[in-house]
Amino acid sequence: MHPMLNIAVRAARAAGSIIARGFENLDDLNVEAKGNNDFVTKIDKEAEKAIISKIQSAFPDHSFVGEEGGSINNNPDFTWVIDPLDGTSNFIKGIPHFAVSIALLYKGKLDQAVVFDPIRGELFTASKGSGAQLNGYRIRATKGKDISSTILATAFPFRDKARLQESLSQFTRIFSQVGDVRRCGSAALDLAYVAAGRYDGYWEKGLKAWDMAAGELLVKEAGGLITDYAGNNDPLYAELKAPGSANGLVAGNPRVVQHIVKQLKG
């Protein structure tokens, strides 16, 4: 395992322990609203602090971009992008579907990734050029197949209901042609599941850099493709350059991605 990936795994497990303990005591979360249908708990904050502390102990000069405000600008060559608890709404409601997401960018390019599900004990990892793994075993995205038999994943614009009709129209076009569609509430796990071949594809708009960073590298290293809604590459880098500018994300094998993009365009 790459040394930096090894540290990321340790950080993810440290955060996972905090999250698992918090999940056993949901009456003591101190839930706060960050925005419309956007919540944070003391567990999110504690988990992010644990991740940064663990990584800083090994790499004190690295930079960080964290969902819960843990942004530190040091060495720009090494930037960790962190979502300490992706799926906070599930967590708050006691739904056991959420994950820790950690990615490292080296000179602006994805280099290492970890998505850790602390409830199922599933650790998804990837290093650039070395493939993707689940608990140490190689995983691969699905290969081209009949669209009518695919299982896809998505999300609805729960923070921006003004986009609901557009989103429903896109959903209807896609859903009518595929096997089924899941909506589970964690972008990091949706992308990890695409990498593992559990889902054939995934699309969502409104993602932040920390939602997609680790999952994007997992999918690519598992042989999948990542585009935006227009079919352009690298929505993550658009979001990092100008937050809020990414034109959605589509993931899957090339055939599935091509089909989803076509339907998204109408």
Coordinates of C-alpha atoms in Angstrom, one line a residue:
M1 CA 0.0 0.0 0.0
H2 CA 1.2 3.5 -0.9
P3 CA 2.5 5.2 2.3
M4 CA 0.1 8.2 1.9
L5 CA -2.8 5.8 1.2
N6 CA -1.8 3.9 4.4
I7 CA -2.1 7.1 6.4
A8 CA -5.4 7.9 4.8
V9 CA -6.8 4.5 5.8
R10 CA -5.7 5.1 9.4
A11 CA -7.4 8.4 9.3
A12 CA -10.6 7.0 7.9
R13 CA -10.7 4.2 10.5
A14 CA -10.1 6.8 13.3
A15 CA -13.1 8.8 12.0
G16 CA -15.1 5.6 11.5
S17 CA -14.7 4.7 15.2
I18 CA -16.0 8.1 16.2
I19 CA -18.9 7.8 13.8
A20 CA -19.8 4.2 15.0
R21 CA -19.8 5.3 18.6
G22 CA -22.0 8.3 17.7
F23 CA -24.4 6.0 15.8
E24 CA -25.0 4.1 19.1
N25 CA -26.1 7.4 20.8
L26 CA -28.2 9.3 18.3
D27 CA -29.9 11.3 21.1
D28 CA -26.7 13.2 21.7
L29 CA -25.7 14.6 18.2
N30 CA -26.2 18.4 18.6
V31 CA -27.7 18.7 15.2
E32 CA -27.3 22.1 13.5
A33 CA -28.7 23.4 10.2
K34 CA -26.0 24.7 7.8
G35 CA -28.5 25.5 5.1
N36 CA -31.7 24.3 3.5
N37 CA -31.9 20.5 4.3
D38 CA -28.2 20.6 5.1
F39 CA -27.2 19.4 8.5
V40 CA -24.1 18.9 10.6
T41 CA -23.6 17.1 13.9
K42 CA -20.8 17.2 16.5
I43 CA -19.8 13.8 15.1
D44 CA -19.1 15.3 11.7
K45 CA -16.9 17.9 13.3
E46 CA -15.1 15.4 15.6
A47 CA -14.5 13.0 12.7
E48 CA -13.0 15.8 10.5
K49 CA -10.7 16.9 13.3
A50 CA -9.6 13.2 13.8
I51 CA -8.8 12.9 10.1
I52 CA -6.8 16.1 9.9
S53 CA -4.9 15.3 13.1
K54 CA -4.0 11.8 11.9
I55 CA -2.7 13.0 8.5
Q56 CA -0.9 16.0 10.0
S57 CA 1.0 13.7 12.4
A58 CA 2.6 12.2 9.3
F59 CA 2.5 15.1 6.8
P60 CA 2.5 18.4 8.8
D61 CA 3.0 20.7 5.8
H62 CA 0.1 19.3 3.7
S63 CA -3.1 21.3 2.8
F64 CA -6.7 20.4 3.6
V65 CA -10.1 21.1 2.2
G66 CA -12.8 19.8 4.6
E67 CA -16.6 20.0 4.4
E68 CA -16.9 21.1 8.0
G69 CA -14.5 24.0 7.8
G70 CA -11.2 22.2 8.3
S71 CA -9.4 24.1 5.5
I72 CA -5.7 24.6 5.9
N73 CA -3.5 26.2 3.2
N74 CA 0.0 25.0 3.4
N75 CA 1.9 23.1 0.7
P76 CA -0.3 23.4 -2.4
D77 CA 1.3 20.3 -4.0
F78 CA -0.5 18.1 -1.5
T79 CA -4.1 18.8 -0.8
W80 CA -6.4 16.4 1.1
V81 CA -10.1 16.7 0.3
I82 CA -12.3 15.4 3.2
D83 CA -15.9 14.6 3.8
P84 CA -15.8 13.2 7.3
L85 CA -19.4 11.9 7.2
D86 CA -21.0 11.7 3.8
G87 CA -24.7 10.9 4.3
T88 CA -25.3 12.9 7.5
S89 CA -29.1 12.9 7.0
N90 CA -29.0 9.1 7.0
F91 CA -26.8 9.1 10.1
I92 CA -29.1 11.5 12.0
K93 CA -32.2 9.3 11.2
G94 CA -30.4 6.0 12.2
I95 CA -30.2 4.8 8.6
P96 CA -26.9 2.8 8.4
H97 CA -25.7 4.1 5.0
F98 CA -23.0 6.7 5.2
A99 CA -19.2 6.9 4.8
V100 CA -15.9 8.6 5.4
S101 CA -14.4 10.1 2.2
I102 CA -10.8 11.1 1.9
A103 CA -8.9 12.0 -1.2
L104 CA -5.4 13.3 -1.9
L105 CA -4.6 15.6 -4.8
Y106 CA -0.9 15.8 -5.8
K107 CA -0.2 18.9 -7.9
G108 CA -3.9 19.2 -8.6
K109 CA -4.5 15.6 -9.7
L110 CA -6.2 12.8 -7.8
D111 CA -3.6 10.5 -6.4
Q112 CA -5.1 8.5 -3.4
A113 CA -8.6 7.8 -2.3
V114 CA -10.4 6.1 0.6
V115 CA -14.1 5.6 1.2
F116 CA -14.9 3.8 4.4
D117 CA -18.3 2.5 5.5
P118 CA -17.8 2.1 9.3
I119 CA -21.1 0.1 9.8
R120 CA -20.4 -2.6 7.2
G121 CA -16.7 -2.5 7.7
E122 CA -16.1 -1.9 3.9
L123 CA -12.9 -0.1 2.9
F124 CA -12.7 1.1 -0.7
T125 CA -9.2 2.3 -1.7
A126 CA -7.4 3.5 -4.8
S127 CA -4.0 4.7 -5.8
K128 CA -3.4 6.4 -9.1
G129 CA -2.3 3.8 -11.6
S130 CA -2.6 0.9 -9.2
G131 CA -6.3 0.0 -9.5
A132 CA -9.1 0.1 -6.9
Q133 CA -9.7 -2.4 -4.0
L134 CA -12.5 -3.3 -1.5
N135 CA -11.0 -4.7 1.7
G136 CA -7.8 -5.5 -0.2
Y137 CA -9.4 -7.3 -3.1
R138 CA -9.4 -5.8 -6.7
I139 CA -12.7 -4.4 -7.9
R140 CA -13.8 -3.5 -11.3
A141 CA -16.7 -1.4 -12.8
T142 CA -19.2 -3.3 -14.9
K143 CA -18.5 -3.7 -18.6
G144 CA -20.8 -2.6 -21.4
K145 CA -24.2 -4.3 -21.2
D146 CA -27.8 -4.0 -22.3
I147 CA -29.1 -0.7 -20.9
S148 CA -32.4 -2.2 -20.1
S149 CA -30.9 -4.5 -17.4
T150 CA -28.7 -1.9 -15.7
I151 CA -29.1 -0.8 -12.0
L152 CA -28.2 2.9 -11.6
A153 CA -28.1 5.4 -8.7
T154 CA -28.9 9.0 -8.4
A155 CA -30.1 11.8 -6.1
F156 CA -32.7 14.5 -6.2
P157 CA -32.0 18.2 -5.6
F158 CA -33.2 18.2 -2.0
R159 CA -31.3 21.4 -1.2
D160 CA -32.6 23.2 -4.4
K161 CA -36.2 22.3 -5.0
A162 CA -36.3 24.9 -7.9
R163 CA -34.5 22.3 -10.0
L164 CA -37.0 19.5 -9.2
Q165 CA -39.0 19.5 -12.4
E166 CA -35.8 19.4 -14.5
S167 CA -34.4 16.6 -12.4
L168 CA -37.7 14.7 -12.6
S169 CA -37.8 15.0 -16.3
Q170 CA -34.3 13.7 -16.6
F171 CA -35.1 10.9 -14.2
T172 CA -38.2 9.8 -16.1
R173 CA -36.2 9.6 -19.4
I174 CA -33.5 7.5 -17.8
F175 CA -35.7 5.4 -15.6
S176 CA -37.9 4.4 -18.5
Q177 CA -35.0 2.7 -20.3
V178 CA -33.0 1.0 -17.5
G179 CA -33.6 -1.9 -15.1
D180 CA -34.0 0.2 -11.9
V181 CA -32.6 3.2 -10.1
R182 CA -31.5 3.6 -6.4
R183 CA -31.5 6.8 -4.3
C184 CA -29.6 6.0 -1.1
G185 CA -28.2 9.3 0.2
S186 CA -24.4 9.1 0.0
A187 CA -22.6 10.2 -3.1
A188 CA -19.3 8.7 -1.8
L189 CA -20.9 5.2 -1.5
D190 CA -22.8 5.5 -4.8
L191 CA -19.4 6.1 -6.5
A192 CA -17.7 3.3 -4.6
Y193 CA -20.5 1.0 -5.5
V194 CA -20.1 1.9 -9.2
A195 CA -16.4 1.1 -8.8
A196 CA -17.2 -2.3 -7.2
G197 CA -19.7 -3.2 -10.0
R198 CA -22.7 -3.0 -7.7
Y199 CA -24.2 -0.2 -9.7
D200 CA -23.7 0.1 -13.4
G201 CA -23.9 3.9 -13.3
Y202 CA -24.7 7.0 -11.4
W203 CA -25.6 10.7 -12.0
E204 CA -26.1 13.7 -9.7
K205 CA -25.9 17.4 -9.9
G206 CA -24.9 19.9 -7.1
L207 CA -22.0 17.8 -5.7
K208 CA -19.2 19.5 -3.8
A209 CA -15.6 18.6 -4.3
W210 CA -15.5 16.6 -1.0
D211 CA -18.6 14.6 -2.2
M212 CA -17.0 13.4 -5.4
A213 CA -13.1 13.4 -5.0
A214 CA -12.4 10.0 -3.5
G215 CA -15.2 8.3 -5.4
E216 CA -14.0 9.7 -8.7
L217 CA -10.6 8.1 -8.4
L218 CA -12.2 4.8 -7.3
V219 CA -14.3 4.7 -10.4
K220 CA -11.4 5.6 -12.7
E221 CA -9.1 3.1 -11.2
A222 CA -11.8 0.4 -11.5
G223 CA -12.0 1.0 -15.2
G224 CA -15.0 3.3 -15.2
L225 CA -15.5 6.8 -16.8
I226 CA -16.4 10.1 -15.1
T227 CA -17.9 13.0 -17.0
D228 CA -20.2 16.0 -16.3
Y229 CA -23.8 16.3 -17.6
A230 CA -22.5 17.5 -21.0
G231 CA -20.0 14.6 -21.4
N232 CA -17.0 16.7 -20.5
N233 CA -14.2 15.3 -18.3
D234 CA -13.2 16.1 -14.8
P235 CA -16.2 17.8 -13.0
L236 CA -14.1 17.7 -9.8
Y237 CA -11.5 20.1 -11.1
A238 CA -14.2 22.5 -12.3
E239 CA -15.6 22.4 -8.8
L240 CA -12.2 22.9 -7.1
K241 CA -11.4 25.9 -9.4
A242 CA -14.8 27.6 -8.9
P243 CA -17.1 26.1 -6.2
G244 CA -20.6 25.6 -7.5
S245 CA -19.5 25.5 -11.2
A246 CA -19.4 21.8 -11.8
N247 CA -22.1 20.7 -14.3
G248 CA -23.1 17.5 -12.5
L249 CA -21.3 14.2 -12.4
V250 CA -21.9 11.0 -14.4
A251 CA -20.1 7.7 -13.6
G252 CA -20.1 4.2 -15.0
N253 CA -18.7 2.2 -17.8
P254 CA -18.4 4.1 -21.1
R255 CA -21.5 2.7 -22.7
V256 CA -23.7 3.5 -19.6
V257 CA -22.2 7.0 -19.2
Q258 CA -22.8 7.8 -22.9
H259 CA -26.4 6.7 -22.5
I260 CA -27.0 8.7 -19.3
V261 CA -25.5 11.9 -20.8
K262 CA -27.6 11.5 -23.9
Q263 CA -30.8 11.4 -21.8
L264 CA -29.7 14.2 -19.6
K265 CA -29.3 16.4 -22.6
G266 CA -32.9 15.6 -23.6

